[in-house]
Coordinates of C-alpha atoms and ligand atoms in Angstrom, one line a residue:
M1 CA 47.6 -8.5 -174.5
L2 CA 47.2 -12.0 -176.1
S3 CA 45.8 -11.7 -179.6
S4 CA 42.8 -13.7 -178.5
D5 CA 42.1 -11.0 -175.9
R6 CA 42.2 -8.3 -178.6
L7 CA 38.7 -7.5 -179.8
R8 CA 37.8 -6.3 -183.2
I9 CA 35.3 -3.5 -182.4
V10 CA 33.2 -1.6 -184.9
L11 CA 31.6 1.4 -183.3
A12 CA 28.7 2.8 -185.4
A13 CA 27.3 6.2 -184.5
S14 CA 25.5 9.0 -186.2
E15 CA 28.0 11.6 -185.0
A16 CA 31.6 11.8 -183.8
V17 CA 34.0 14.6 -183.2
P18 CA 35.8 16.1 -185.1
F19 CA 33.6 15.1 -188.0
S20 CA 30.2 16.1 -186.8
K21 CA 28.5 17.0 -183.6
T22 CA 25.2 18.1 -182.2
G23 CA 25.6 16.8 -178.7
G24 CA 27.3 14.5 -176.2
L25 CA 27.1 11.4 -178.4
A26 CA 29.7 12.9 -180.7
D27 CA 32.2 13.4 -177.8
V28 CA 31.4 10.0 -176.3
S29 CA 31.8 7.9 -179.5
M30 CA 35.2 9.2 -180.4
A31 CA 36.6 9.3 -176.8
L32 CA 35.5 5.8 -176.2
A33 CA 37.0 4.6 -179.5
K34 CA 40.3 6.2 -178.5
S35 CA 40.3 4.6 -175.0
L36 CA 39.5 1.2 -176.4
D37 CA 42.4 1.6 -178.8
T38 CA 44.7 2.6 -175.9
L39 CA 43.6 -0.6 -174.1
G40 CA 44.9 -2.5 -177.1
H41 CA 41.7 -3.4 -179.1
S42 CA 41.2 -2.8 -182.8
V43 CA 38.6 -0.1 -183.3
T44 CA 36.9 1.1 -186.5
V45 CA 34.4 4.0 -186.1
I46 CA 31.7 4.2 -188.8
V47 CA 29.8 7.5 -189.2
P48 CA 27.9 9.2 -192.0
D49 CA 29.9 11.6 -194.2
Y50 CA 28.0 14.8 -193.5
R51 CA 28.5 18.2 -195.0
Q52 CA 29.7 19.4 -191.6
L53 CA 32.9 17.5 -192.2
R54 CA 33.6 19.5 -195.3
L55 CA 32.7 22.8 -193.6
S56 CA 34.9 22.2 -190.5
K57 CA 37.9 24.5 -190.1
Q58 CA 40.9 23.7 -192.2
E59 CA 43.1 23.0 -189.1
Q60 CA 40.6 20.6 -187.7
R61 CA 40.0 18.8 -190.9
P62 CA 41.6 15.4 -191.0
D63 CA 42.8 14.1 -194.4
V64 CA 40.1 11.9 -195.9
A65 CA 40.6 9.5 -198.8
D66 CA 38.2 7.6 -200.9
T67 CA 38.3 3.8 -200.4
E68 CA 36.7 3.4 -203.8
L69 CA 34.3 0.9 -202.3
R70 CA 30.8 1.4 -203.7
F71 CA 27.6 -0.4 -202.8
S72 CA 24.0 -0.2 -203.7
L73 CA 21.1 -0.9 -201.4
S74 CA 17.5 -1.3 -202.4
M75 CA 15.6 1.3 -200.5
N76 CA 12.0 0.3 -200.8
G77 CA 12.5 -0.7 -204.4
R78 CA 14.8 2.1 -205.4
Y79 CA 18.5 1.5 -205.7
V80 CA 20.7 4.0 -203.8
T81 CA 24.5 3.9 -204.2
G82 CA 26.8 4.8 -201.4
G83 CA 30.6 5.1 -201.0
V84 CA 33.1 5.0 -198.2
N85 CA 35.8 7.5 -197.3
W86 CA 38.4 6.8 -194.7
T87 CA 40.9 8.4 -192.4
M88 CA 42.9 7.5 -189.3
L89 CA 42.3 9.4 -186.1
P90 CA 45.4 11.4 -185.3
D91 CA 47.7 9.9 -182.7
S92 CA 45.8 6.7 -182.5
G93 CA 45.2 3.4 -184.3
V94 CA 41.5 4.2 -184.7
K95 CA 40.3 3.9 -188.3
V96 CA 37.3 6.1 -189.2
L97 CA 35.1 5.1 -192.1
L98 CA 32.7 7.7 -193.5
V99 CA 29.6 6.5 -195.4
S100 CA 28.9 8.9 -198.2
Q101 CA 25.6 9.4 -199.9
P102 CA 25.2 13.0 -200.9
D103 CA 21.4 13.0 -201.2
Y104 CA 21.1 11.7 -197.6
F105 CA 24.0 13.3 -195.8
D106 CA 25.1 16.4 -197.7
R107 CA 22.7 18.7 -196.0
P108 CA 23.1 21.8 -193.8
Q109 CA 22.2 20.0 -190.6
L110 CA 22.4 16.5 -189.2
Y111 CA 18.8 15.6 -188.3
M112 CA 16.6 18.7 -188.6
E113 CA 16.2 22.2 -189.9
D114 CA 14.0 24.9 -188.4
G115 CA 12.9 22.5 -185.6
Q116 CA 11.5 20.0 -188.2
G117 CA 13.2 16.6 -188.6
Y118 CA 14.1 15.7 -192.2
V119 CA 11.1 13.8 -193.6
D120 CA 13.3 11.0 -194.9
N121 CA 15.2 10.4 -191.6
C122 CA 14.0 6.8 -191.6
A123 CA 15.5 6.2 -195.0
R124 CA 18.7 8.1 -194.2
F125 CA 19.5 6.1 -191.1
C126 CA 18.2 2.7 -192.3
F127 CA 20.6 3.3 -195.2
F128 CA 23.4 4.2 -192.8
S129 CA 22.7 1.1 -190.6
R130 CA 22.6 -1.2 -193.6
A131 CA 25.7 0.4 -195.0
V132 CA 27.5 -0.4 -191.8
M133 CA 26.8 -4.1 -192.4
E134 CA 27.7 -3.8 -196.0
V135 CA 31.0 -2.1 -195.2
C136 CA 31.9 -4.7 -192.5
Q137 CA 31.3 -7.4 -195.0
Q138 CA 33.0 -5.9 -198.1
M139 CA 36.0 -4.5 -196.1
V140 CA 36.3 -7.8 -194.3
L141 CA 36.3 -6.2 -190.8
R142 CA 35.2 -9.4 -189.2
P143 CA 33.9 -7.7 -186.1
D144 CA 33.7 -9.4 -182.7
I145 CA 31.5 -6.5 -181.5
I146 CA 29.3 -4.0 -183.3
H147 CA 28.6 -1.3 -180.9
C148 CA 25.5 0.7 -181.8
N149 CA 24.5 4.1 -180.5
D150 CA 21.0 5.4 -180.3
W151 CA 18.1 5.0 -182.7
Q152 CA 20.1 5.9 -185.8
T153 CA 21.9 2.6 -185.6
G154 CA 19.1 0.6 -183.9
L155 CA 18.5 -1.5 -187.0
I156 CA 22.0 -3.0 -186.9
P157 CA 21.4 -5.6 -184.1
A158 CA 18.3 -6.7 -186.0
L159 CA 20.2 -7.2 -189.2
L160 CA 22.9 -9.1 -187.4
H161 CA 20.3 -11.3 -185.9
S162 CA 18.5 -12.1 -189.2
Q163 CA 19.9 -11.9 -192.7
F164 CA 23.6 -11.4 -191.7
A165 CA 23.5 -14.1 -189.0
G166 CA 25.3 -16.9 -190.9
R167 CA 27.2 -14.8 -193.4
P168 CA 31.0 -15.0 -193.7
G169 CA 32.6 -12.3 -191.6
F170 CA 29.8 -12.2 -189.0
E171 CA 30.4 -15.6 -187.4
N172 CA 31.6 -14.1 -184.2
A173 CA 29.8 -10.8 -184.2
A174 CA 27.8 -9.8 -181.2
S175 CA 26.0 -6.5 -180.8
V176 CA 25.8 -3.9 -178.0
M177 CA 23.2 -1.1 -178.0
T178 CA 23.9 2.0 -176.1
L179 CA 21.0 4.3 -175.1
H180 CA 22.3 7.8 -174.9
N181 CA 18.8 9.4 -174.7
M182 CA 15.5 7.6 -174.5
A183 CA 13.6 10.7 -175.6
F184 CA 14.8 10.1 -179.2
Q185 CA 13.5 6.8 -180.5
G186 CA 13.4 7.0 -184.3
R187 CA 9.6 6.4 -184.6
F188 CA 8.3 6.3 -188.1
W189 CA 5.0 5.3 -189.7
S190 CA 4.6 1.6 -190.6
P191 CA 4.9 2.1 -194.4
D192 CA 8.6 2.8 -193.8
M193 CA 9.2 -0.9 -192.7
P194 CA 10.5 -2.0 -196.1
L195 CA 13.4 0.5 -195.8
T196 CA 14.8 -1.7 -193.0
D197 CA 15.1 -4.7 -195.3
M198 CA 13.8 -6.9 -192.5
D199 CA 11.1 -9.5 -193.0
G200 CA 7.7 -7.9 -192.4
S201 CA 6.9 -10.5 -189.7
Y202 CA 9.2 -8.6 -187.4
F203 CA 6.8 -5.8 -187.4
N204 CA 5.3 -6.9 -184.1
M205 CA 5.2 -5.7 -180.5
H206 CA 8.1 -8.0 -179.4
H207 CA 10.6 -6.7 -182.0
M208 CA 10.2 -3.6 -184.1
E209 CA 6.7 -2.2 -183.6
S210 CA 5.5 0.1 -180.9
W211 CA 2.0 1.5 -180.8
G212 CA 1.6 1.0 -184.5
D213 CA 4.8 2.7 -185.5
L214 CA 8.2 1.4 -186.6
N215 CA 10.5 2.1 -183.7
L216 CA 14.2 1.9 -184.4
L217 CA 15.4 2.3 -180.8
K218 CA 13.1 -0.5 -179.7
T219 CA 14.4 -2.6 -182.5
G220 CA 18.0 -2.2 -181.2
I221 CA 16.9 -3.0 -177.6
S222 CA 15.0 -6.0 -178.7
F223 CA 17.8 -7.6 -180.7
A224 CA 21.1 -6.4 -179.1
D225 CA 23.1 -9.0 -177.1
Q226 CA 23.8 -6.4 -174.4
I227 CA 22.3 -3.0 -173.7
T228 CA 24.0 -0.2 -171.9
T229 CA 23.0 3.3 -170.8
V230 CA 25.3 6.1 -170.0
S231 CA 25.0 6.1 -166.3
P232 CA 24.0 3.6 -163.6
T233 CA 21.2 5.8 -162.3
Y234 CA 19.8 6.2 -165.8
A235 CA 19.9 2.4 -166.2
R236 CA 17.5 2.2 -163.3
E237 CA 15.4 5.2 -164.5
V238 CA 14.7 3.7 -167.9
C239 CA 13.1 0.7 -166.3
T240 CA 10.4 2.9 -164.8
A241 CA 7.3 4.3 -166.3
E242 CA 8.7 7.8 -165.7
G243 CA 12.0 7.3 -167.4
G244 CA 11.3 4.6 -169.9
E245 CA 9.5 6.7 -172.5
G246 CA 7.2 3.8 -173.3
L247 CA 9.9 1.2 -173.5
D248 CA 10.2 0.5 -169.7
A249 CA 8.5 -2.9 -169.9
L250 CA 10.9 -4.1 -172.6
L251 CA 13.9 -2.7 -170.7
S252 CA 12.7 -4.3 -167.4
Y253 CA 12.3 -7.6 -169.3
R254 CA 16.0 -7.2 -170.5
R255 CA 17.2 -5.9 -167.1
K256 CA 19.9 -8.6 -166.7
D257 CA 21.5 -7.6 -170.0
L258 CA 21.3 -3.9 -169.2
T259 CA 24.4 -2.1 -167.6
G260 CA 24.9 1.6 -166.7
I261 CA 28.3 2.9 -167.5
L262 CA 29.1 6.5 -166.7
N263 CA 30.7 8.3 -169.6
G264 CA 34.2 9.7 -169.2
I265 CA 35.3 12.9 -170.8
D266 CA 38.1 13.6 -173.2
T267 CA 40.7 14.9 -170.7
A268 CA 43.1 16.0 -173.5
I269 CA 40.5 18.3 -175.0
W270 CA 38.9 19.4 -171.8
N271 CA 42.0 20.4 -169.8
P272 CA 42.3 23.8 -168.2
E273 CA 46.1 23.4 -168.1
S274 CA 46.4 23.3 -171.9
D275 CA 43.1 24.4 -173.4
P276 CA 43.9 26.5 -176.5
F277 CA 40.5 28.2 -176.3
L278 CA 41.3 29.9 -173.0
P279 CA 43.2 33.2 -172.5
A280 CA 45.0 31.7 -169.5
S281 CA 45.7 28.3 -168.1
Y282 CA 45.3 27.0 -164.6
S283 CA 45.4 23.8 -162.6
V284 CA 44.2 22.4 -159.2
Q285 CA 47.6 23.4 -157.8
E286 CA 47.3 27.0 -159.0
I287 CA 43.8 28.0 -159.8
N288 CA 44.4 31.7 -159.8
P289 CA 45.2 34.0 -161.5
G290 CA 44.4 31.7 -164.5
K291 CA 40.7 31.2 -163.7
A292 CA 40.2 34.8 -162.7
V293 CA 41.7 35.9 -166.1
C294 CA 39.3 33.5 -167.8
K295 CA 36.4 35.0 -165.9
S296 CA 37.2 38.5 -166.9
A297 CA 37.7 37.6 -170.5
L298 CA 34.4 35.8 -170.5
Q299 CA 32.6 38.8 -169.1
E300 CA 34.2 40.9 -171.7
R301 CA 33.3 38.6 -174.6
M302 CA 29.7 38.3 -173.4
G303 CA 29.3 42.1 -172.8
L304 CA 28.9 41.7 -169.0
P305 CA 30.5 44.1 -166.5
Q306 CA 34.0 42.9 -165.7
R307 CA 33.7 42.4 -161.9
D308 CA 35.6 39.8 -160.1
R309 CA 33.6 39.3 -157.0
V310 CA 30.2 38.8 -158.5
P311 CA 29.1 35.1 -158.8
L312 CA 29.0 34.3 -162.5
F313 CA 26.9 31.2 -163.6
G314 CA 27.2 29.6 -167.0
M315 CA 25.0 27.3 -169.0
V316 CA 25.9 25.6 -172.3
S317 CA 23.0 23.5 -173.6
R318 CA 20.6 22.5 -176.3
M319 CA 17.7 24.8 -175.6
S320 CA 15.0 22.1 -175.2
D321 CA 12.4 21.1 -172.7
Q322 CA 14.8 18.5 -171.3
K323 CA 17.3 21.0 -170.0
G324 CA 15.1 22.9 -167.5
F325 CA 14.7 26.2 -169.2
D326 CA 11.1 26.4 -168.1
L327 CA 12.3 26.2 -164.4
L328 CA 14.8 29.0 -165.1
A329 CA 12.1 31.1 -166.7
E330 CA 9.8 30.6 -163.7
C331 CA 12.4 31.7 -161.1
A332 CA 14.4 34.2 -163.2
S333 CA 13.2 37.3 -161.4
R334 CA 13.9 35.8 -158.0
L335 CA 17.4 34.7 -159.1
L336 CA 18.2 38.1 -160.6
F337 CA 17.1 39.9 -157.5
D338 CA 20.6 38.8 -156.2
D339 CA 23.8 40.4 -157.5
I340 CA 24.7 37.6 -159.9
Q341 CA 25.6 37.2 -163.6
I342 CA 24.5 34.4 -165.9
A343 CA 26.0 33.6 -169.3
F344 CA 24.0 31.3 -171.7
L345 CA 25.2 29.6 -174.8
G346 CA 22.9 27.4 -176.9
T347 CA 20.5 26.9 -179.7
G348 CA 17.2 25.0 -179.9
D349 CA 13.6 25.8 -179.4
A350 CA 12.7 29.3 -180.6
R351 CA 10.6 30.0 -177.5
Y352 CA 13.6 29.5 -175.2
E353 CA 16.0 31.4 -177.5
D354 CA 13.6 34.3 -177.7
Y355 CA 12.9 34.3 -173.9
L356 CA 16.6 34.3 -173.0
Q357 CA 17.3 37.1 -175.5
H358 CA 14.5 39.1 -174.0
L359 CA 15.9 38.4 -170.5
A360 CA 19.3 39.6 -171.5
H361 CA 17.7 42.7 -173.0
E362 CA 15.9 43.5 -169.8
H363 CA 19.0 42.8 -167.5
P364 CA 22.0 43.7 -169.6
S365 CA 24.4 43.8 -166.6
R366 CA 23.3 40.5 -165.3
V367 CA 22.3 38.2 -168.2
A368 CA 24.1 37.6 -171.5
V369 CA 23.1 35.1 -174.2
Y370 CA 24.8 33.8 -177.3
I371 CA 22.5 31.9 -179.6
G372 CA 24.5 29.5 -181.7
F373 CA 27.0 26.6 -181.6
D374 CA 30.4 27.7 -180.6
E375 CA 32.9 25.2 -179.3
G376 CA 35.4 27.8 -178.1
L377 CA 32.8 29.8 -176.2
A378 CA 31.7 26.5 -174.5
H379 CA 35.2 26.0 -173.2
Q380 CA 35.4 29.7 -172.1
I381 CA 32.2 29.5 -170.2
E382 CA 33.3 26.3 -168.5
A383 CA 36.5 28.0 -167.4
G384 CA 35.3 31.5 -166.8
A385 CA 32.1 30.9 -164.8
D386 CA 32.0 30.2 -161.0
G387 CA 28.9 28.0 -161.2
F388 CA 27.3 25.9 -163.9
L389 CA 23.6 25.4 -164.3
M390 CA 22.1 22.0 -165.2
P391 CA 18.6 21.9 -163.8
S392 CA 17.6 19.1 -166.3
R393 CA 14.2 17.3 -166.3
F394 CA 16.2 14.2 -167.2
E395 CA 19.9 13.7 -168.0
P396 CA 21.1 10.3 -169.2
C397 CA 24.7 11.2 -168.3
G398 CA 25.5 14.8 -169.1
L399 CA 29.0 15.9 -169.9
N400 CA 28.9 19.5 -169.0
Q401 CA 28.8 18.8 -165.3
M402 CA 32.0 16.8 -165.6
Y403 CA 33.7 19.5 -167.7
S404 CA 32.6 22.0 -165.0
L405 CA 34.1 19.9 -162.2
R406 CA 37.4 19.7 -164.1
Y407 CA 37.4 23.4 -164.8
G408 CA 36.7 24.3 -161.1
T409 CA 33.2 25.6 -161.9
L410 CA 30.7 24.2 -159.4
P411 CA 27.8 22.5 -161.0
I412 CA 24.2 23.1 -159.8
V413 CA 22.3 20.0 -160.9
R414 CA 19.2 17.9 -160.3
R415 CA 19.6 14.5 -158.6
I416 CA 18.8 12.4 -161.7
G417 CA 20.7 10.2 -164.2
G418 CA 24.4 10.9 -164.6
L419 CA 24.1 14.1 -162.7
A420 CA 23.3 12.1 -159.5
D421 CA 26.2 9.8 -160.3
S422 CA 28.8 12.6 -160.7
V423 CA 28.1 15.5 -158.4
V424 CA 28.3 15.3 -154.6
N425 CA 26.0 17.9 -152.8
V426 CA 27.6 20.4 -150.5
D427 CA 26.4 19.8 -147.0
P428 CA 28.2 19.9 -143.6
E429 CA 29.0 16.2 -143.7
T430 CA 30.4 16.1 -147.3
L431 CA 32.3 19.3 -146.7
R432 CA 33.9 17.7 -143.6
A433 CA 34.7 14.6 -145.5
G434 CA 36.3 16.6 -148.3
V435 CA 34.0 15.1 -151.0
A436 CA 31.5 17.9 -151.7
T437 CA 31.7 19.0 -155.4
G438 CA 28.5 20.9 -156.2
F439 CA 24.9 21.7 -155.5
V440 CA 22.2 19.1 -155.9
F441 CA 18.4 19.4 -155.7
D442 CA 15.7 16.8 -156.0
D443 CA 12.4 18.0 -157.4
Y444 CA 11.8 19.4 -160.8
S445 CA 10.7 22.7 -159.2
S446 CA 11.7 26.3 -159.8
T447 CA 11.6 26.9 -156.0
Q448 CA 14.2 24.2 -155.4
L449 CA 16.3 25.5 -158.2
A450 CA 16.2 29.1 -156.9
E451 CA 17.0 27.9 -153.3
T452 CA 19.9 25.9 -154.7
V453 CA 21.3 28.8 -156.6
E454 CA 20.9 30.9 -153.4
R455 CA 22.9 28.3 -151.5
A456 CA 25.6 28.5 -154.1
V457 CA 25.7 32.3 -153.9
E458 CA 26.0 32.0 -150.1
L459 CA 28.9 29.7 -150.3
Y460 CA 30.6 31.9 -152.9
R461 CA 30.8 34.5 -150.2
Q462 CA 33.0 32.2 -148.2
P463 CA 36.0 32.0 -150.6
N464 CA 38.0 29.5 -148.6
V465 CA 35.3 26.9 -148.5
W466 CA 34.4 27.6 -152.1
E467 CA 38.0 27.0 -153.2
Q468 CA 38.1 23.8 -151.2
V469 CA 35.0 22.5 -153.1
I470 CA 36.6 23.6 -156.4
K471 CA 39.6 21.5 -155.5
N472 CA 37.6 18.5 -154.6
G473 CA 35.9 18.5 -158.0
M474 CA 39.1 19.3 -160.0
S475 CA 40.9 16.3 -158.3
A476 CA 38.4 13.7 -159.5
D477 CA 39.3 11.4 -162.4
W478 CA 36.8 11.6 -165.3
S479 CA 39.1 9.9 -167.8
W480 CA 37.7 7.3 -170.1
Q481 CA 40.0 4.4 -169.1
N482 CA 37.7 3.2 -166.3
S483 CA 34.5 3.4 -168.5
A484 CA 36.3 1.8 -171.4
R485 CA 37.2 -1.2 -169.2
Q486 CA 33.6 -1.6 -168.2
Y487 CA 32.6 -1.5 -171.9
V488 CA 35.1 -4.3 -172.6
E489 CA 33.5 -6.4 -169.9
T490 CA 30.1 -5.7 -171.5
Y491 CA 31.5 -6.7 -174.9
R492 CA 32.6 -10.0 -173.4
R493 CA 29.2 -10.6 -171.9
A494 CA 27.7 -9.9 -175.4
I495 CA 30.0 -12.4 -177.0
E496 CA 29.0 -15.0 -174.4
R497 CA 25.4 -14.4 -174.9
R498 CA 25.8 -14.6 -178.7
H499 CA 27.5 -18.0 -178.3
D500 CA 24.7 -19.2 -176.1
R501 CA 22.2 -18.0 -178.7
A502 CA 24.1 -19.7 -181.5
A503 CA 24.2 -23.0 -179.5
D504 CA 20.4 -22.7 -178.8
N505 CA 19.8 -22.3 -182.5
R506 CA 21.8 -25.4 -183.4
Q507 CA 19.8 -27.6 -181.0
Ligands
LIG601 P1 23.3 16.5 -174.7 O1 24.0 15.4 -175.3 O2 22.0 16.1 -174.0 O3 23.1 17.7 -175.6 P2 25.5 16.7 -172.9 O4 25.8 17.5 -171.7 O5 25.7 15.2 -172.7 O6 24.1 17.1 -173.4 O7 26.5 17.1 -174.0 C1 26.4 18.4 -174.7 C2 27.7 18.6 -175.4 O8 27.4 19.6 -176.4 C3 28.8 19.3 -174.5 O9 30.0 18.9 -175.1 C4 28.5 20.8 -174.7 O10 29.6 21.5 -174.4 C5 28.1 20.8 -176.2 N1 27.2 21.9 -176.5 C6 25.9 21.9 -176.4 N2 25.4 23.1 -176.9 C7 26.5 23.8 -177.4 C8 26.6 25.0 -178.1 N3 25.6 25.8 -178.3 N4 27.9 25.4 -178.4 C9 28.9 24.6 -178.2 N5 28.9 23.4 -177.5 C10 27.6 23.0 -177.2

C-alpha cells in the first residue's frame, strides 16, 4: 500500500469489546477496527473508560497505561477535567485510547440503571465527543477520517464542521456517521445545548434541533460528510416514515451520502472450531458429534431434559420491545403445544423478564430462562440450539443471526433490516439451489411467527434436509474484510466531499 493510500482513521464509539459492551455496537466497533488495520490503515479507537473495564476478568483485561494527558472542558460554565489511558489491541496495530472522567464514566452501568437513563447522559457524551476532538488535537493524531457511531458521538461531525474546521491537525479530517439503531437518538431538553459548545444559532431544525429538543443523532446526520447504516435494507428503511423514527425526511434529503454496509462478525471469536466457551468443537466438515455434545451440555446447564431429538430453539437478546417478545408471548401456548424446547438469555424490560420466568416456571421441561448478561452462555446457546429466534420488530443489522449461521443453528427471522440481507428462506426453490439458510417471515404477527416455527419443526424431522441447510449457512463468509473494504470506499467519498466543501467555502 502506498503511504498516500494509508488512511489515518479515528473510530469513536461509546462501547467496544473487550472494554465495554451492552450490544452489537461493541462487537462492531472493535472488529471493524481490526479489519481496517489488517487492510493496512492506521486505526485509533477512542472509547470512554468505564468501570466495566476495571471489573472485567483478569485474563481478558488488557494492560492499560496512563498517557498523562489531561484536559479541561467547560461544561455549561463548570470546568471538568479528563484524562486519557491507552493500550494496544493484542495481535494488531490498533491503538485504543480510553477517555477517563470518573464522575461521568465510573458507574455500575453504561447508560442506564433500573430502566432509567442517567440524567446527565447529555453531559457525559457531549464531554466524550468533545474529548475525542481534544485528544485528536493534543495527541497530534491528524485524522483523515473520524468515524462516529450512534448518538453518543453525534456531536463530533458538528464540532469538526465548526470550531475545529480550520485548526491544525484537522485540515484533512472528514467525518462518517454510522447509524446502528435509529431508536436511540440522544434527545435532550434544549437547556442542554451549551454542553455541546456549539453556537446557539445551530439549534434549528436543519442542524441540531428536532421538535424542540436537542437531538445528537440528528446533529451527526446533519453534519457528517458520509452516513452509513449497518445493512443495505436498513438504509432504505430509515428513509421511510416507518423506519426513520422522525428523521426520515433528513435522511431522504441526504440519500446520496447514505450507504448500507452489512456488518461482518469477528470470525476468530465466533468460531465453533475453536470456541473456548464450548464443551466440544465442530466444523462444517464434521458437525457431529461436536454440535450434539454442545446441545446436551446446554440442556444440562439450562435445566432442560437432555434429549437429542427434540428441536431446541435459542434466543439471546436485549429484552426490549424491538426484539419481538410481545409476539412470542402472544403465541407461546401454540408454540409449546409442540414437543419443543426454548432457551432464553437476556436482560431488559422487567415485564419481559418476569413473563419469561413465569413461562419457564409453568413449562419447566420446555422453557428455560437465564436473566443476565453472560458471554459464555451466549456462545453455548448459539452452538447448542437447533434453531435461533429473532422475530424483531426492526433490526438494523443483527449479529446473532450471523453467529447462528456460523454455528449451524438455523435462524428464524423477520424479513427486515439486516435479517433480510443475511438469511435466505427455506423454500423448494432455495433448497434446490442450495442457498436456503433459515426461516423468514414478513409481517410482525404472532400467527406468522408461530407458522414459521412450525415450518422449522417440520423440517427438523427431515434430518438430511436440515443438515444440508445447516451446511449452506455454515459455508457462508461473514468475515469483516468485505465490509471493511466498503467502509474504506465510504471514507474516500467522505474525504472527497470534504474537499468539495472546503473549496466551496473558499469561493
Ligand atoms: P443489539 O445490538 O440490538 O442488542 P445484535 O444482535 O446486533 O443486537 O447484538 C447483540 C449482541 O449482544 C450479540 O453479540 C449478543 O450475543 C449479545 N448479547 C445480547 N444480550 C446478551 C446477554 N444477555 N448475554 C450475553 N450476550 C448478549
